[in-house]
Amino acid sequence: MATISRRDFLKMGGAAAAALAAGQLVSAPVARAAREAGYLNAQGDGEIPTLCEMCVWRCGLLAKVRDGKIIKLDGNPEQPHSKGKLCPRGQAGLATTYDPDRVLTPLIRVGKRGEGKFRQASWEEAIDIVAWNMLEIKQKYGPEAMIFSSTHNLSQVQFENILQAYGSPNYGTQRSLCFNAMIVANQMTYGMEEPARSYAGVKYILLTGRNLAEAISNSETGELIDAIGNGAKMVYIDPRFTKTAGKADEWIPIRPGTDLAFHLALLNIIISEELYNKDFVNKYTTGFDELAASIGEYTPEWAAEITGVKAETIRRVAKEFTDAAPNALAHNGWRTSNFVNSFQTQRAITILNALVGNWGVTMFPKGGEESGGLGKPPQPPYPRTSALRMDGVPWKYPFVPLKLGVFQELRDNILKDDPYVAHGWFISRQNPIQSIPDRKKTLQAFAKMDFIASVDVIMNDSSWFADVVLPEASYLERYDPLMPLGARAFIRQPVIEPQGDAKSALWIFKHLGERLGIGDFFQYEDEVDYLNQQLAPTGVSLDEVRARGYVEFPEGEADPYKWNTPSGKIEIKSSTLGNAGYADLPVWEEPPAPKDGEFYLLTGKDARQTQFGTQNNMLLRKYDDEPRIWMNSKSASALGLANDDLVEVTSEVGKIKVHLEVTEAIRPDCVYMTPGFGHYSMGLHTAYALGASDSDIHVTYTDPVSGSQALSQTFVTVMKA
């Protein structure tokens, strides 16, 4: 296919460029719109409902505004994710909006990648450069040569419109670094991505590896704490004594990678001693007899040797769990990508819940963020994509949903030019340089690109290496599509005017789509028109929604005994897995273990930070210590190390230096690092070079079934620096 010249491209896009330069399709000023809706008085003071985005949980908040400035953020009591409360990250959100390091105008790289030399540009020029490069890549190499990646957000539907209308199959999300194992296991067993959990009336909670007290799901954390206060017993399984362990009745410091053995032994006891709910199993499950025939070897004594947990403890937990049934809950975690056997662990947990018949009591179907009766702008069908995805979905990973993908495999195959050569990368609200294991490889993948564009609020590490940076308005300065949640859809709306020349994602993607010649996929005039099209089927006006914060739908009753599996029942034995040649029942898979002198490298949640996006927030930094690596006091003593020593941590792929935290709150064979630190970008004056990046030393391991990255399967040595 012949390439068009830049001159022809400019002629072809003249009308769109003129509209962009003239500032068309821009919503009414925030302050005026807020006054008209009754939020603000003549002095610009008031309180506006909107949604947080300091993590993907999106709690409802009330923004207090004085003289056009945000002075305080509080939880919205009418939104179920916040229930009137905000976590430390949510409270500190205004410091992200007012971060002096914000990118407030489009930037074009003028130096070498990673050198940090950029010049300011107009939106017309910046979008023109992005579109020109994307079209040139498409014409020279095909649309599959362009990589797209984004972290889950409300404007993701329009990001996906860009990539699918452009014609690329290559979509990288953070999910394989987080919960692919849980999602795929739930789909194979229940036919749904993640069931809903109810803590109302729960009596016994078995929680494996999820530090829920410091996690991002604030509403569920509150429900868990309330349940404990009402007398529920929680047994927490984790190699590290987290804040969640501090709330538990019992902490089981299991050997990493052996959660599967523990749960297989629970299944053994429950079946062999006939402690399961026979009526529920007979009526609503398939494959029980095959499981019963296969589970005999997984005795508590067998598991004790593997896990380091006493056989009598395993027996007691099994008995306590079934005694509490059906008011019992085996929580299947969230960041479940720990070892290559994590998928089998998740399968065992899903089956454990089925055996005690807790569906309709502590477990319910959940559809996720469905439309709830909302409308959407019209658009034509997407062009057919024939190229293979570079991450191996579905040809190598047939059970991984297309919207999840296998991010680390995508990066590795960029380096291998397999199954073809990638030439461009378009990134939105994501930081692959920080998040994907073995950061050295990710930098090499970036270096192979002809062109990189990044959409973000700040100059994160990936933007630092981009060719064009498009500044997005912060979540307190923009509209996003409505967020369905239960019987309501909540609004994110601007509470102050966007600073500088920052724009919403809806604005950015629409204008880029028009310059790419795919404007038919963005049939809305502006953000307000987009929201009005969403609300059209409800008969509710946008002004009503803005004033109230949400629109309400009639709530339907979901059948708690309906599963979208081939059999229509809970599949203890998965026919889908079996037909594809995988183990159709949970089976023991021995995980690798560190050699003498090595430690398991653990990572996990921190109550004051969200993965890789909040470290430059000055308020959070004010109340957070410099991140250090945890080590048990016995291990530190054996190595001649003391608290706050600078140590060198080495894996097979990298080496870092970080200060030591000596503690009793971790097993002697493990060390722990908080992720998200050690930034390269000198555009982050608060976060630059603070701490060290776990991504520098994580080794890439991928579970062959779910595509999960095995984040805890990296082994390291530690010595004084």
Short mmCIF file of N, CA and C in Angstrom, two decimals, residues 621-680:
data_model
loop_
_atom_site.label_atom_id
_atom_site.label_comp_id
_atom_site.label_asym_id
_atom_site.label_seq_id
_atom_site.Cartn_x
_atom_site.Cartn_y
_atom_site.Cartn_z
N ARG A 621 3.10 11.47 50.02
CA ARG A 621 4.53 11.38 50.34
C ARG A 621 4.81 11.93 51.74
N LYS A 622 4.09 12.97 52.13
CA LYS A 622 4.30 13.59 53.43
C LYS A 622 4.07 12.60 54.57
N TYR A 623 3.10 11.70 54.37
CA TYR A 623 2.73 10.78 55.44
C TYR A 623 3.21 9.35 55.18
N ASP A 624 4.13 9.19 54.26
CA ASP A 624 4.63 7.85 53.92
C ASP A 624 6.14 7.83 54.11
N ASP A 625 6.64 6.77 54.72
CA ASP A 625 8.08 6.62 54.86
C ASP A 625 8.69 6.23 53.52
N GLU A 626 9.99 6.46 53.38
CA GLU A 626 10.67 5.98 52.18
C GLU A 626 10.54 4.46 52.13
N PRO A 627 10.13 3.92 50.99
CA PRO A 627 9.90 2.46 50.92
C PRO A 627 11.19 1.69 51.12
N ARG A 628 11.10 0.65 51.95
CA ARG A 628 12.26 -0.20 52.24
C ARG A 628 11.89 -1.65 52.00
N ILE A 629 12.87 -2.50 51.94
CA ILE A 629 12.62 -3.92 51.74
C ILE A 629 12.54 -4.60 53.10
N TRP A 630 11.47 -5.37 53.31
CA TRP A 630 11.28 -6.08 54.57
C TRP A 630 12.13 -7.36 54.60
N MET A 631 12.66 -7.67 55.78
CA MET A 631 13.35 -8.94 56.00
C MET A 631 13.16 -9.35 57.45
N ASN A 632 12.96 -10.63 57.66
CA ASN A 632 12.81 -11.15 59.01
C ASN A 632 14.09 -10.93 59.81
N SER A 633 13.94 -10.66 61.11
CA SER A 633 15.09 -10.35 61.96
C SER A 633 16.10 -11.50 62.02
N LYS A 634 15.60 -12.75 62.00
CA LYS A 634 16.52 -13.89 62.04
C LYS A 634 17.38 -13.92 60.78
N SER A 635 16.76 -13.69 59.65
CA SER A 635 17.50 -13.70 58.38
C SER A 635 18.50 -12.56 58.33
N ALA A 636 18.08 -11.38 58.82
CA ALA A 636 18.98 -10.23 58.81
C ALA A 636 20.19 -10.48 59.70
N SER A 637 19.92 -11.05 60.86
CA SER A 637 21.02 -11.34 61.79
C SER A 637 22.01 -12.32 61.18
N ALA A 638 21.48 -13.34 60.50
CA ALA A 638 22.36 -14.35 59.89
C ALA A 638 23.24 -13.75 58.80
N LEU A 639 22.75 -12.68 58.16
CA LEU A 639 23.51 -12.03 57.09
C LEU A 639 24.32 -10.85 57.60
N GLY A 640 24.25 -10.59 58.90
CA GLY A 640 24.99 -9.46 59.46
C GLY A 640 24.41 -8.12 59.07
N LEU A 641 23.10 -8.07 58.86
CA LEU A 641 22.43 -6.85 58.42
C LEU A 641 21.64 -6.23 59.57
N ALA A 642 21.52 -4.91 59.55
CA ALA A 642 20.78 -4.19 60.58
C ALA A 642 19.74 -3.29 59.94
N ASN A 643 18.78 -2.90 60.75
CA ASN A 643 17.70 -2.02 60.27
C ASN A 643 18.28 -0.76 59.63
N ASP A 644 17.72 -0.40 58.48
CA ASP A 644 18.07 0.80 57.71
C ASP A 644 19.40 0.67 56.96
N ASP A 645 20.03 -0.51 56.98
CA ASP A 645 21.20 -0.72 56.13
C ASP A 645 20.81 -0.56 54.66
N LEU A 646 21.72 -0.02 53.88
CA LEU A 646 21.54 -0.03 52.43
C LEU A 646 21.99 -1.40 51.93
N VAL A 647 21.08 -2.11 51.24
CA VAL A 647 21.40 -3.46 50.79
C VAL A 647 21.28 -3.55 49.27
N GLU A 648 21.98 -4.53 48.74
CA GLU A 648 21.93 -4.83 47.31
C GLU A 648 21.09 -6.09 47.13
N VAL A 649 20.03 -5.97 46.32
CA VAL A 649 19.11 -7.08 46.09
C VAL A 649 19.27 -7.51 44.64
N THR A 650 19.54 -8.79 44.43
CA THR A 650 19.88 -9.28 43.09
C THR A 650 19.02 -10.47 42.71
N SER A 651 18.46 -10.42 41.50
CA SER A 651 17.77 -11.56 40.91
C SER A 651 18.51 -11.95 39.63
N GLU A 652 17.98 -12.90 38.91
CA GLU A 652 18.65 -13.32 37.68
C GLU A 652 18.54 -12.29 36.57
N VAL A 653 17.68 -11.27 36.73
CA VAL A 653 17.51 -10.29 35.65
C VAL A 653 17.95 -8.89 36.03
N GLY A 654 18.24 -8.64 37.32
CA GLY A 654 18.59 -7.27 37.67
C GLY A 654 19.09 -7.14 39.09
N LYS A 655 19.41 -5.89 39.43
CA LYS A 655 20.01 -5.60 40.73
C LYS A 655 19.55 -4.20 41.15
N ILE A 656 19.19 -4.05 42.43
CA ILE A 656 18.78 -2.76 42.97
C ILE A 656 19.46 -2.53 44.31
N LYS A 657 19.44 -1.28 44.75
CA LYS A 657 19.88 -0.93 46.09
C LYS A 657 18.72 -0.25 46.81
N VAL A 658 18.49 -0.67 48.05
CA VAL A 658 17.36 -0.17 48.82
C VAL A 658 17.67 -0.34 50.30
N HIS A 659 17.06 0.48 51.14
CA HIS A 659 17.29 0.36 52.57
C HIS A 659 16.45 -0.77 53.17
N LEU A 660 16.94 -1.31 54.27
CA LEU A 660 16.36 -2.52 54.86
C LEU A 660 15.42 -2.17 56.02
N GLU A 661 14.32 -2.89 56.08
CA GLU A 661 13.39 -2.84 57.21
C GLU A 661 13.42 -4.21 57.88
N VAL A 662 13.97 -4.29 59.07
CA VAL A 662 14.04 -5.55 59.81
C VAL A 662 12.77 -5.68 60.64
N THR A 663 12.09 -6.81 60.51
CA THR A 663 10.77 -6.96 61.12
C THR A 663 10.50 -8.43 61.43
N GLU A 664 9.56 -8.64 62.35
CA GLU A 664 9.07 -10.00 62.63
C GLU A 664 7.86 -10.34 61.77
N ALA A 665 7.41 -9.39 60.95
CA ALA A 665 6.13 -9.52 60.25
C ALA A 665 6.24 -10.21 58.90
N ILE A 666 7.25 -11.06 58.73
CA ILE A 666 7.41 -11.77 57.46
C ILE A 666 8.18 -13.05 57.74
N ARG A 667 7.91 -14.08 56.93
CA ARG A 667 8.63 -15.34 57.08
C ARG A 667 10.13 -15.14 56.84
N PRO A 668 10.97 -15.96 57.48
CA PRO A 668 12.42 -15.84 57.28
C PRO A 668 12.89 -16.14 55.86
N ASP A 669 12.08 -16.85 55.08
CA ASP A 669 12.52 -17.18 53.71
C ASP A 669 12.00 -16.18 52.68
N CYS A 670 11.44 -15.06 53.13
CA CYS A 670 10.84 -14.07 52.22
C CYS A 670 11.39 -12.67 52.47
N VAL A 671 11.35 -11.85 51.44
CA VAL A 671 11.51 -10.41 51.57
C VAL A 671 10.34 -9.76 50.85
N TYR A 672 10.06 -8.51 51.18
CA TYR A 672 8.89 -7.82 50.60
C TYR A 672 9.27 -6.41 50.17
N MET A 673 8.74 -6.01 48.99
CA MET A 673 8.89 -4.63 48.51
C MET A 673 7.54 -4.07 48.11
N THR A 674 7.31 -2.79 48.43
CA THR A 674 6.12 -2.10 47.94
C THR A 674 6.36 -1.70 46.50
N PRO A 675 5.47 -2.04 45.58
CA PRO A 675 5.69 -1.70 44.16
C PRO A 675 5.44 -0.22 43.89
N GLY A 676 5.93 0.24 42.75
CA GLY A 676 5.58 1.58 42.28
C GLY A 676 6.61 2.65 42.53
N PHE A 677 7.74 2.29 43.12
CA PHE A 677 8.76 3.30 43.41
C PHE A 677 9.95 3.11 42.47
N GLY A 678 10.97 3.97 42.65
CA GLY A 678 12.16 3.89 41.81
C GLY A 678 11.92 4.42 40.41
N HIS A 679 11.27 5.58 40.31
CA HIS A 679 10.95 6.14 38.99
C HIS A 679 12.18 6.67 38.26
N TYR A 680 12.19 6.50 36.94
CA TYR A 680 13.22 7.08 36.08
C TYR A 680 12.93 8.54 35.74
#
